[in-house]
Coordinates of C-alpha atoms and ligand atoms in Angstrom, one line a residue:
Chain Y
M26 CA 40.5 9.0 2.9
D27 CA 39.9 10.0 6.5
Q28 CA 37.4 8.0 8.5
I29 CA 36.1 11.0 10.4
R30 CA 36.2 14.7 9.3
V31 CA 34.5 17.2 11.6
Q32 CA 34.6 20.7 10.2
G33 CA 33.5 23.8 12.0
V34 CA 30.8 21.9 14.0
T35 CA 28.7 23.7 16.5
H36 CA 26.0 22.0 18.4
T37 CA 23.4 23.8 20.4
Y38 CA 20.7 21.8 22.3
K39 CA 17.1 22.9 22.2
S40 CA 17.5 24.1 25.8
G41 CA 19.9 26.7 24.5
V42 CA 23.1 25.0 25.9
T43 CA 25.9 25.0 23.3
A44 CA 27.9 21.8 23.8
L45 CA 30.4 22.2 21.0
Y46 CA 31.8 25.3 19.4
D47 CA 33.2 25.4 15.9
L48 CA 35.0 22.1 16.4
D49 CA 37.4 20.6 13.9
L50 CA 38.7 17.1 14.1
T51 CA 40.1 14.6 11.6
V52 CA 40.6 10.9 12.3
E53 CA 42.4 8.7 9.8
K54 CA 41.4 5.2 8.9
G55 CA 42.7 2.7 11.4
E56 CA 43.4 5.2 14.2
F57 CA 42.6 4.7 17.8
V58 CA 41.6 8.1 19.4
F59 CA 40.6 8.9 22.9
I60 CA 38.4 11.9 23.6
I61 CA 38.9 13.2 27.1
G62 CA 37.9 16.3 29.1
S63 CA 36.0 17.3 32.2
T64 CA 32.4 16.5 32.7
G65 CA 30.0 18.4 30.4
C66 CA 32.7 19.4 28.0
G67 CA 30.8 17.9 25.1
K68 CA 32.4 14.4 24.6
S69 CA 29.2 12.5 24.4
T70 CA 27.7 15.2 22.2
L71 CA 30.5 14.6 19.7
G72 CA 29.9 10.9 19.7
K73 CA 26.1 11.4 19.2
L74 CA 26.9 13.6 16.2
L75 CA 29.1 10.9 14.7
Y76 CA 26.5 8.2 14.9
R77 CA 23.8 10.6 13.9
E78 CA 21.8 10.6 17.1
L79 CA 22.1 14.4 16.8
K80 CA 22.5 16.7 13.8
P81 CA 25.0 19.6 14.0
T82 CA 23.6 23.1 14.3
K83 CA 26.4 24.3 12.1
G84 CA 29.3 22.7 10.2
T85 CA 29.7 19.4 8.5
I86 CA 30.5 15.9 9.7
L87 CA 31.9 13.3 7.2
V88 CA 32.0 9.7 8.3
G89 CA 33.6 7.5 5.7
G90 CA 33.0 10.2 3.2
I91 CA 29.2 10.5 4.0
N92 CA 27.8 13.7 5.2
V93 CA 26.0 12.3 8.2
G94 CA 24.4 15.6 9.3
K95 CA 22.4 15.6 6.1
I96 CA 20.9 12.2 6.5
P97 CA 17.2 12.2 7.2
N98 CA 15.9 10.3 10.2
R99 CA 14.4 7.5 8.2
K100 CA 17.8 6.7 6.6
V101 CA 19.9 6.8 9.7
Y102 CA 19.9 3.0 9.8
K103 CA 22.0 2.9 6.7
I104 CA 25.0 4.5 8.4
R105 CA 24.4 2.7 11.7
R106 CA 25.0 -0.5 9.8
K107 CA 28.4 0.7 8.9
M108 CA 29.5 1.6 12.4
G109 CA 29.4 0.1 15.9
V110 CA 28.5 1.8 19.1
V111 CA 29.3 0.9 22.6
F112 CA 28.0 2.5 25.8
Q113 CA 28.8 2.6 29.5
D114 CA 25.6 0.8 30.3
Y115 CA 26.1 -2.0 27.8
K116 CA 22.5 -1.8 26.5
L117 CA 22.0 -5.6 26.3
L118 CA 18.6 -7.2 26.3
D119 CA 18.1 -9.1 29.5
K120 CA 15.7 -11.6 28.1
L121 CA 18.1 -12.7 25.4
T122 CA 21.1 -14.9 25.8
V123 CA 24.6 -13.7 24.9
Y124 CA 24.4 -15.4 21.5
E125 CA 20.9 -13.9 20.8
N126 CA 22.0 -10.4 21.9
V127 CA 24.8 -10.5 19.3
A128 CA 22.7 -12.2 16.7
F129 CA 20.0 -9.6 17.2
A130 CA 22.1 -7.1 15.2
L131 CA 22.3 -9.5 12.2
E132 CA 18.7 -10.8 12.3
I133 CA 17.2 -7.5 11.4
F134 CA 19.1 -7.6 8.2
G135 CA 17.6 -10.9 7.4
L136 CA 20.9 -12.8 7.1
P137 CA 20.6 -16.6 6.8
K138 CA 20.9 -18.6 10.1
D139 CA 24.2 -20.3 9.4
E140 CA 25.8 -17.0 8.3
I141 CA 24.6 -15.4 11.5
H142 CA 25.9 -18.3 13.5
E143 CA 29.3 -18.0 11.9
K144 CA 29.6 -14.3 12.5
V145 CA 28.3 -14.3 16.0
V146 CA 30.7 -17.1 17.1
K147 CA 33.6 -15.3 15.5
A148 CA 32.7 -12.0 17.2
L149 CA 32.3 -13.7 20.6
E150 CA 35.5 -15.5 20.1
L151 CA 37.3 -12.2 19.5
V152 CA 36.1 -10.8 22.8
G153 CA 36.9 -14.1 24.6
L154 CA 33.3 -15.2 25.4
K155 CA 32.9 -18.1 23.1
N156 CA 32.2 -20.4 26.0
K157 CA 29.3 -18.3 27.4
L158 CA 26.9 -18.3 24.4
K159 CA 23.9 -19.6 26.3
M160 CA 24.2 -17.4 29.4
Y161 CA 22.1 -14.4 30.1
P162 CA 23.5 -10.9 30.7
R163 CA 22.6 -11.1 34.4
E164 CA 24.8 -14.1 34.8
L165 CA 27.8 -12.2 33.6
S166 CA 30.2 -9.8 35.2
G167 CA 30.2 -6.1 34.1
G168 CA 33.3 -6.6 32.0
E169 CA 31.9 -9.7 30.3
Q170 CA 28.6 -7.8 29.6
Q171 CA 30.6 -5.0 28.0
R172 CA 32.5 -7.5 25.9
V173 CA 29.2 -8.9 24.7
A174 CA 28.1 -5.4 23.8
I175 CA 31.4 -4.9 21.9
A176 CA 30.9 -8.2 20.1
R177 CA 27.5 -7.0 19.0
A178 CA 28.9 -3.7 17.8
I179 CA 31.5 -5.4 15.6
V180 CA 29.6 -8.5 14.5
N181 CA 28.7 -6.8 11.2
G182 CA 32.4 -5.9 10.5
P183 CA 32.1 -2.1 10.8
K184 CA 34.9 0.2 9.8
L185 CA 34.3 2.5 12.7
L186 CA 33.6 1.8 16.4
I187 CA 32.4 4.6 18.7
C188 CA 32.6 4.0 22.4
D189 CA 31.2 6.3 25.0
E190 CA 32.8 5.5 28.4
P191 CA 32.9 1.8 27.8
T192 CA 34.8 1.3 31.0
G193 CA 32.8 3.7 33.0
N194 CA 31.2 1.0 35.2
L195 CA 34.2 -1.3 35.5
D196 CA 37.1 -1.6 37.9
P197 CA 40.6 -0.9 36.7
K198 CA 41.5 -4.6 36.1
T199 CA 38.4 -5.3 34.1
S200 CA 38.7 -2.0 32.3
M201 CA 42.1 -3.1 31.0
E202 CA 40.6 -6.4 29.8
V203 CA 38.1 -4.5 27.8
M204 CA 40.8 -2.2 26.5
T205 CA 42.8 -5.2 25.3
V206 CA 39.8 -6.4 23.4
L207 CA 39.3 -2.9 21.8
D208 CA 43.0 -2.7 20.9
E209 CA 42.8 -6.0 19.2
I210 CA 39.8 -4.9 17.2
N211 CA 41.6 -1.8 16.2
K212 CA 44.6 -3.8 15.1
L213 CA 42.3 -5.8 12.8
G214 CA 41.6 -2.6 11.0
T215 CA 38.6 -0.9 12.7
T216 CA 38.9 2.8 13.5
I217 CA 38.1 3.4 17.1
L218 CA 37.0 6.7 18.8
M219 CA 36.6 6.3 22.5
V220 CA 35.2 8.8 24.9
T221 CA 36.5 8.4 28.4
H222 CA 37.4 10.2 31.6
D223 CA 39.7 7.5 32.8
I224 CA 43.1 9.1 32.7
N225 CA 44.8 5.9 33.8
I226 CA 43.6 4.0 30.8
V227 CA 44.6 6.8 28.4
D228 CA 48.0 6.9 30.0
K229 CA 48.6 3.2 29.6
M230 CA 47.3 2.8 26.1
K231 CA 49.6 5.5 24.5
K232 CA 47.1 6.4 21.8
R233 CA 46.3 9.7 20.1
T234 CA 44.3 11.7 22.6
V235 CA 42.1 14.8 22.0
L236 CA 41.4 16.9 25.1
L237 CA 38.1 18.9 25.0
N238 CA 37.3 21.8 27.1
A239 CA 34.0 23.6 27.1
G240 CA 33.1 22.4 23.6
R241 CA 36.4 23.2 22.0
V242 CA 39.6 21.1 21.3
L243 CA 42.1 22.3 23.9
K244 CA 44.9 19.9 22.9
D245 CA 45.4 17.1 20.4
Y246 CA 48.2 14.8 21.7
A247 CA 49.8 12.5 19.1
E248 CA 50.3 8.8 19.8
G249 CA 52.4 8.3 23.0
E250 CA 52.5 12.0 23.7
Y251 CA 49.9 12.1 26.5
T252 CA 51.0 11.6 30.1
K253 CA 49.0 12.4 33.2
Chain Q
M21 CA 14.5 -15.4 0.8
K22 CA 15.7 -12.5 2.8
T23 CA 12.2 -11.0 3.0
F24 CA 10.8 -14.3 4.2
R25 CA 13.4 -14.5 7.0
I26 CA 12.6 -11.0 8.1
L27 CA 8.9 -11.8 7.8
G28 CA 9.3 -15.0 9.9
R29 CA 11.1 -13.1 12.5
N30 CA 8.4 -10.4 12.6
I31 CA 5.6 -13.0 13.0
R32 CA 7.5 -14.7 15.8
D33 CA 8.1 -11.3 17.5
S34 CA 4.5 -10.3 17.2
F35 CA 3.3 -13.6 18.9
R36 CA 5.9 -12.9 21.6
G37 CA 4.5 -9.4 22.0
V38 CA 0.9 -10.8 22.4
W39 CA 2.2 -13.3 24.9
R40 CA 4.3 -10.8 26.9
N41 CA 1.5 -8.5 27.9
L42 CA -1.1 -11.2 27.9
S43 CA -3.7 -9.5 30.1
L44 CA -3.9 -6.5 27.9
S45 CA -3.8 -8.6 24.8
L46 CA -6.7 -10.6 26.2
A47 CA -8.7 -7.4 26.7
S48 CA -8.1 -6.4 23.1
I49 CA -8.9 -9.9 21.9
S50 CA -12.1 -10.1 23.8
C51 CA -13.1 -6.7 22.5
I52 CA -12.5 -7.8 19.0
T53 CA -14.4 -11.0 19.7
I54 CA -17.4 -9.2 21.0
T55 CA -17.3 -6.7 18.2
L56 CA -17.1 -9.3 15.6
I57 CA -19.9 -11.3 17.1
V58 CA -22.1 -8.3 16.9
V59 CA -20.8 -7.6 13.4
S60 CA -21.6 -11.2 12.5
I61 CA -25.2 -10.9 13.8
A62 CA -25.6 -7.6 12.0
M63 CA -24.3 -9.0 8.8
I64 CA -26.5 -12.1 9.0
L65 CA -29.5 -9.9 9.9
S66 CA -29.0 -7.4 7.2
A67 CA -28.2 -9.9 4.5
N68 CA -31.4 -11.8 5.4
V69 CA -33.4 -8.6 5.5
N70 CA -32.1 -7.7 2.1
N71 CA -32.9 -11.1 0.9
F72 CA -36.4 -11.2 2.0
T73 CA -37.3 -7.6 1.3
S74 CA -36.2 -8.3 -2.3
Q75 CA -38.4 -11.5 -2.1
I76 CA -41.3 -9.5 -0.8
E77 CA -40.7 -6.8 -3.3
K78 CA -40.7 -9.3 -6.1
D79 CA -44.0 -10.7 -4.9
V80 CA -45.9 -7.6 -4.2
T81 CA -48.3 -6.9 -7.1
I82 CA -50.8 -4.2 -7.9
V83 CA -54.0 -5.7 -9.1
V84 CA -55.9 -3.4 -11.5
F85 CA -59.5 -4.4 -12.1
L86 CA -60.9 -3.2 -15.4
D87 CA -64.4 -2.0 -15.9
Q88 CA -66.9 -4.7 -16.8
N89 CA -67.9 -3.2 -20.1
I90 CA -64.5 -2.3 -21.4
E91 CA -63.8 -2.6 -25.1
E92 CA -61.0 -4.8 -26.5
D93 CA -59.2 -1.7 -27.9
D94 CA -59.3 0.1 -24.5
I95 CA -57.7 -2.9 -22.8
D96 CA -54.7 -2.5 -25.1
S97 CA -54.5 1.2 -24.8
L98 CA -54.7 0.9 -21.0
Y99 CA -51.7 -1.4 -21.1
Y100 CA -49.7 1.4 -22.8
D101 CA -51.0 4.0 -20.4
I102 CA -49.9 1.9 -17.4
D103 CA -46.6 1.2 -19.1
T104 CA -45.7 4.9 -19.3
I105 CA -46.0 5.3 -15.5
Q106 CA -42.7 5.5 -13.8
Y107 CA -41.4 2.5 -11.6
V108 CA -43.7 0.1 -13.4
E109 CA -41.6 -3.0 -14.1
S110 CA -44.0 -5.5 -15.7
I111 CA -47.7 -5.8 -16.6
T112 CA -49.5 -9.1 -17.1
F113 CA -53.0 -9.4 -18.3
K114 CA -55.2 -11.9 -16.5
G115 CA -58.7 -12.2 -18.0
K116 CA -61.8 -13.1 -16.1
D117 CA -62.0 -16.5 -17.7
E118 CA -58.6 -17.4 -16.5
I119 CA -59.5 -16.2 -13.0
A120 CA -62.6 -18.2 -13.0
G121 CA -60.6 -21.2 -14.2
E122 CA -58.2 -20.9 -11.3
M123 CA -61.0 -20.5 -8.8
M124 CA -62.7 -23.6 -10.1
E125 CA -59.6 -25.6 -9.8
A126 CA -59.0 -24.4 -6.3
S127 CA -62.4 -25.4 -4.9
E128 CA -65.2 -27.8 -5.8
T129 CA -67.9 -25.5 -4.7
Y130 CA -66.7 -22.8 -7.1
D131 CA -66.5 -25.4 -9.7
S132 CA -70.1 -26.5 -9.4
I133 CA -71.3 -22.9 -9.5
M134 CA -69.0 -21.5 -12.2
S135 CA -68.8 -24.4 -14.6
N136 CA -71.7 -23.4 -16.7
W137 CA -70.8 -19.7 -16.9
T138 CA -70.2 -18.4 -20.4
H139 CA -67.8 -15.6 -21.2
E140 CA -70.7 -13.2 -21.2
D141 CA -72.3 -14.0 -17.9
N142 CA -69.0 -14.3 -16.0
P143 CA -69.4 -11.5 -13.5
L144 CA -65.8 -11.3 -12.7
Q145 CA -63.5 -8.5 -14.0
D146 CA -60.5 -8.7 -16.3
T147 CA -57.3 -7.6 -14.5
Y148 CA -53.8 -6.3 -15.1
L149 CA -51.2 -7.5 -12.6
V150 CA -48.6 -4.8 -12.3
K151 CA -45.2 -5.1 -10.6
V152 CA -43.1 -2.2 -9.6
T153 CA -39.3 -1.8 -9.7
D154 CA -39.1 -0.3 -6.2
I155 CA -41.5 -1.0 -3.4
D156 CA -41.1 2.5 -1.9
H157 CA -43.1 3.8 -4.9
I158 CA -45.9 1.3 -4.9
A159 CA -48.5 3.6 -3.4
E160 CA -47.7 6.3 -5.9
V161 CA -48.0 3.9 -8.8
A162 CA -51.3 2.5 -7.6
K163 CA -52.7 6.0 -7.2
E164 CA -51.7 7.0 -10.8
I165 CA -53.2 3.9 -12.2
G166 CA -56.4 4.8 -10.3
Y167 CA -56.7 8.0 -12.3
L168 CA -56.8 6.2 -15.6
E169 CA -60.0 5.6 -17.5
N170 CA -61.7 2.2 -17.5
V171 CA -60.1 1.2 -14.3
S172 CA -62.6 0.4 -11.5
V173 CA -60.5 -0.7 -8.5
V174 CA -56.7 -0.8 -7.7
K175 CA -55.6 -3.1 -4.9
Y176 CA -52.3 -4.0 -3.3
G177 CA -51.2 -5.1 0.2
E178 CA -51.6 -1.5 1.4
G179 CA -49.7 -0.4 4.5
M180 CA -48.6 -3.8 5.7
V181 CA -45.9 -4.3 3.1
E182 CA -44.4 -0.9 3.3
E183 CA -44.4 -1.0 7.1
L184 CA -42.6 -4.3 7.2
V185 CA -39.9 -3.1 4.8
S186 CA -39.4 0.1 6.7
I187 CA -39.0 -1.8 10.0
F188 CA -36.4 -4.0 8.4
D189 CA -34.6 -1.0 7.0
M190 CA -34.6 0.6 10.4
I191 CA -33.2 -2.5 12.1
K192 CA -30.5 -2.6 9.5
N193 CA -29.5 1.1 10.0
V194 CA -29.4 0.7 13.8
T195 CA -27.2 -2.3 13.6
I196 CA -24.9 -0.5 11.2
V197 CA -24.5 2.4 13.6
I198 CA -23.8 0.0 16.5
V199 CA -21.2 -1.9 14.5
I200 CA -19.4 1.3 13.5
A201 CA -19.3 2.4 17.1
L202 CA -18.0 -0.9 18.3
I203 CA -15.3 -1.0 15.6
L204 CA -14.1 2.4 16.6
V205 CA -13.9 1.4 20.3
T206 CA -12.1 -1.8 19.4
A207 CA -9.5 0.0 17.2
F208 CA -9.0 2.4 20.1
L209 CA -8.4 -0.4 22.5
I210 CA -6.0 -2.1 20.2
A211 CA -4.1 1.2 19.7
N212 CA -3.8 1.3 23.5
T213 CA -2.5 -2.3 23.7
I214 CA 0.1 -1.6 21.1
K215 CA 1.1 1.6 22.8
I216 CA 1.8 -0.4 26.0
T217 CA 3.8 -2.9 23.9
I218 CA 5.8 0.0 22.5
D219 CA 6.4 1.4 25.9
S220 CA 7.5 -1.9 27.3
R221 CA 9.9 -2.3 24.4
R222 CA 11.4 1.2 24.3
R223 CA 14.8 -0.2 25.3
E224 CA 14.7 -2.8 22.6
I225 CA 13.6 -0.2 20.0
E226 CA 16.5 2.1 21.1
I227 CA 19.0 -0.8 20.7
M228 CA 17.5 -1.8 17.4
R229 CA 18.0 1.7 16.1
L230 CA 21.6 1.7 17.4
V231 CA 22.5 -1.5 15.6
G232 CA 20.9 -0.3 12.3
A233 CA 17.3 -1.4 12.2
S234 CA 15.3 0.5 9.7
N235 CA 12.1 2.2 10.6
I236 CA 10.1 -0.5 8.8
N237 CA 12.1 -3.1 10.7
I238 CA 11.1 -1.6 13.9
K239 CA 7.5 -0.8 13.1
I240 CA 6.4 -4.0 11.4
P241 CA 6.4 -6.2 14.5
F242 CA 3.9 -3.9 16.2
I243 CA 1.7 -3.8 13.1
F244 CA 1.9 -7.6 12.9
E245 CA 1.0 -7.7 16.6
G246 CA -2.2 -5.8 15.9
L247 CA -2.9 -8.2 13.0
V248 CA -2.4 -11.2 15.2
L249 CA -4.8 -9.8 17.8
G250 CA -7.3 -9.3 15.1
V251 CA -6.9 -12.8 13.8
I252 CA -7.1 -14.4 17.2
G253 CA -10.1 -12.3 18.0
S254 CA -12.0 -13.5 15.0
I255 CA -11.7 -17.2 15.8
I256 CA -14.6 -17.4 18.3
P257 CA -17.0 -15.2 16.2
I258 CA -16.3 -17.4 13.1
I259 CA -17.0 -20.6 15.1
I260 CA -20.2 -19.0 16.4
T261 CA -21.2 -17.8 13.0
C262 CA -20.8 -21.2 11.3
Y263 CA -22.3 -23.4 14.0
G264 CA -24.8 -20.8 15.2
Y265 CA -26.3 -20.0 11.8
A266 CA -26.4 -23.5 10.6
A267 CA -28.2 -24.5 13.8
L268 CA -30.6 -21.6 13.6
Y269 CA -31.4 -22.4 10.1
T270 CA -32.2 -26.0 10.9
R271 CA -34.2 -25.1 13.9
L272 CA -36.4 -22.6 12.1
H273 CA -36.7 -24.8 9.0
G274 CA -35.2 -22.1 6.9
Q275 CA -38.0 -19.6 7.5
L276 CA -39.0 -16.8 9.9
F277 CA -42.6 -16.4 11.1
S278 CA -44.1 -17.8 8.0
S279 CA -43.0 -19.3 4.7
I280 CA -43.1 -15.8 3.1
I281 CA -39.8 -14.9 4.8
K282 CA -37.2 -17.4 3.8
L283 CA -33.7 -17.4 5.4
I284 CA -30.6 -17.5 3.4
V285 CA -29.2 -21.1 2.9
P286 CA -26.2 -21.5 5.3
E287 CA -23.7 -22.7 2.7
P288 CA -21.8 -20.8 1.3
F289 CA -23.4 -17.8 3.1
M290 CA -21.8 -18.5 6.5
Y291 CA -18.4 -19.0 5.0
N292 CA -18.6 -15.7 3.2
V293 CA -19.6 -14.0 6.5
S294 CA -16.7 -15.8 8.3
L295 CA -14.2 -14.6 5.7
L296 CA -15.5 -11.1 6.1
L297 CA -15.2 -11.3 9.9
L298 CA -11.6 -12.4 9.5
V299 CA -10.8 -9.6 7.2
I300 CA -12.6 -7.0 9.4
G301 CA -10.6 -8.4 12.4
M302 CA -7.3 -8.1 10.6
V303 CA -8.1 -4.6 9.3
V304 CA -9.3 -3.3 12.7
G305 CA -6.2 -4.8 14.3
M306 CA -3.9 -3.3 11.8
V307 CA -5.5 0.1 11.8
G308 CA -5.4 0.2 15.6
S309 CA -1.7 -0.7 15.7
L310 CA -0.9 1.7 12.8
R311 CA -2.4 4.5 14.8
A312 CA -0.4 3.6 17.8
V313 CA 2.8 3.3 15.9
K314 CA 2.2 6.6 14.2
K315 CA 1.5 8.3 17.4
Y316 CA 3.9 6.8 19.9
L317 CA 6.8 5.5 17.8
K318 CA 8.3 8.7 16.5
I319 CA 11.5 7.6 14.9
Ligands
LIG401 N1 19.8 16.3 25.7 C1 20.4 17.5 26.2 N2 19.6 18.6 26.2 C2 20.2 19.7 26.7 N3 21.5 19.8 27.0 C3 22.2 18.8 27.0 C4 21.7 17.5 26.6 N4 22.7 16.6 26.6 C5 23.8 17.2 27.1 N5 23.5 18.5 27.3 C6 24.5 19.5 27.8 O1 25.5 19.7 26.8 C7 26.7 19.8 27.5 C8 27.7 18.7 27.0 O2 27.1 17.4 27.4 P1 27.8 16.0 27.1 O3 26.9 15.0 27.5 O4 28.3 16.1 25.7 O5 29.0 16.1 28.1 P2 30.1 15.0 28.4 O6 31.4 15.6 28.0 O7 29.8 13.7 27.8 O8 30.0 14.9 29.9 P3 30.2 13.6 30.9 O9 31.7 13.4 31.0 O10 29.6 14.0 32.2 O11 29.5 12.5 30.2 C9 26.5 19.7 29.0 O12 26.4 21.1 29.4 C10 25.1 19.1 29.1 O13 24.4 19.6 30.2
LIG402 MG1 29.2 11.8 28.4

């Protein structure tokens, strides 16, 4: 089964701006896909539709076989628990430590403490921050903060990880560190869809790359096909 | 187990919430405190008013004096006539000899004068003592008895009793209005406190949603926070109620103005009032926060 199947999706904002036009896109289980395109072409809109921040105006979106566009607001949390989301601005809570920030995502499910501990440590180990559990976000570099956010996104073992410009605030070297982490997570079986405008990263990673233009798929490059 | 863990986390979070915007929380708490103190006074007042109006009502009696020359048969038929009148609760016959006996017992002077009276030359009148079910209708009942035959005079504590009861009723109604107004103001203030908590936690709420917190997950801490405000706000009123009422009771020797008006015994009365205060505090806190959550936390 495909992890993501977008069929004939159009999204028009309340303001009247149409961000996506009749879009089709299929992502297989375990794939790593970049979504690129110039600013305002609808990349973030696509991401928001996938994690059901928005509902499509037209068309269907299946994530793991579930028609997410049909999920009512009060049930959105159910699919959020099955996927991870990562943003450019990390979205960490300043008052919580690294450990607490990651544990936060598990506490709301009411998991037992020792189980939370085990999962949090494992996730932080995966992103290489096992030795910074007690630090606060402001004591970390941008790349480290983003890795905490990634740990939080994957701590529950989601099948799908959606990243919207996760390296947008990072310098090239740090960006590549984050990409290494993401690649590792992908290799462990998590499907990753990453929105970016960083052509250098896309060029280096040699993954499938979908180029959007004005709300439509302009080109779908297979793995290794894309060069800048 | 899982529910308890989530509950524990919510309670912890709600205390954190109260602590985080302490000044506003304090405003809400003092508002609840003031409201509950007034509520407590109102409850103590109205419970006591209820208590002694019912006492007075029980004691107020219509005395029906029968004609001097009334026949035995007419005494009985008069009983049935009075009994048919609405609002009459009980009728007791008190003959002139019994009255004379009581008077003689009460005073030696009477005793010396009355001791040689025979039934025939006893100038007193036989009476019926009539009690009514509802003091509001006492005048009506007295008037109707007055129309009956063989009745010479009808007497009761005219005016005074009704006035007292109506004053107490008015006091009760005024306090109820004040209490309702105060409760509304308090609920509004709590709603505002919770709104500010919600605003200060928008980011956290957004993140909670992203990581898969359900709506209930997100809302419950705020509702708990209102609850916590209510509980904290009821502490001082409860202390005041318990110590205050007990002290007042001792000071007044359990009565107000005169021994006619007896106060309610502090135990268990003040504990019931305290429990009610706690419940009102919790409900007001919860209603206030529910309102805020409904209005400002659209998710
Ligand atoms: N909330 C919104 N309300 C109205 N229009 C919006 C909203 N969000 C985005 N848009 C519009 O939809 C279009 C696509 O926006 P989107 O954020 O998906 O672009 P993007 O590809 O992510 O751009 P960028 O690379 O700058 O992040 C743009 O024209 C934008 O102005
Ligand atoms: Mg964007």
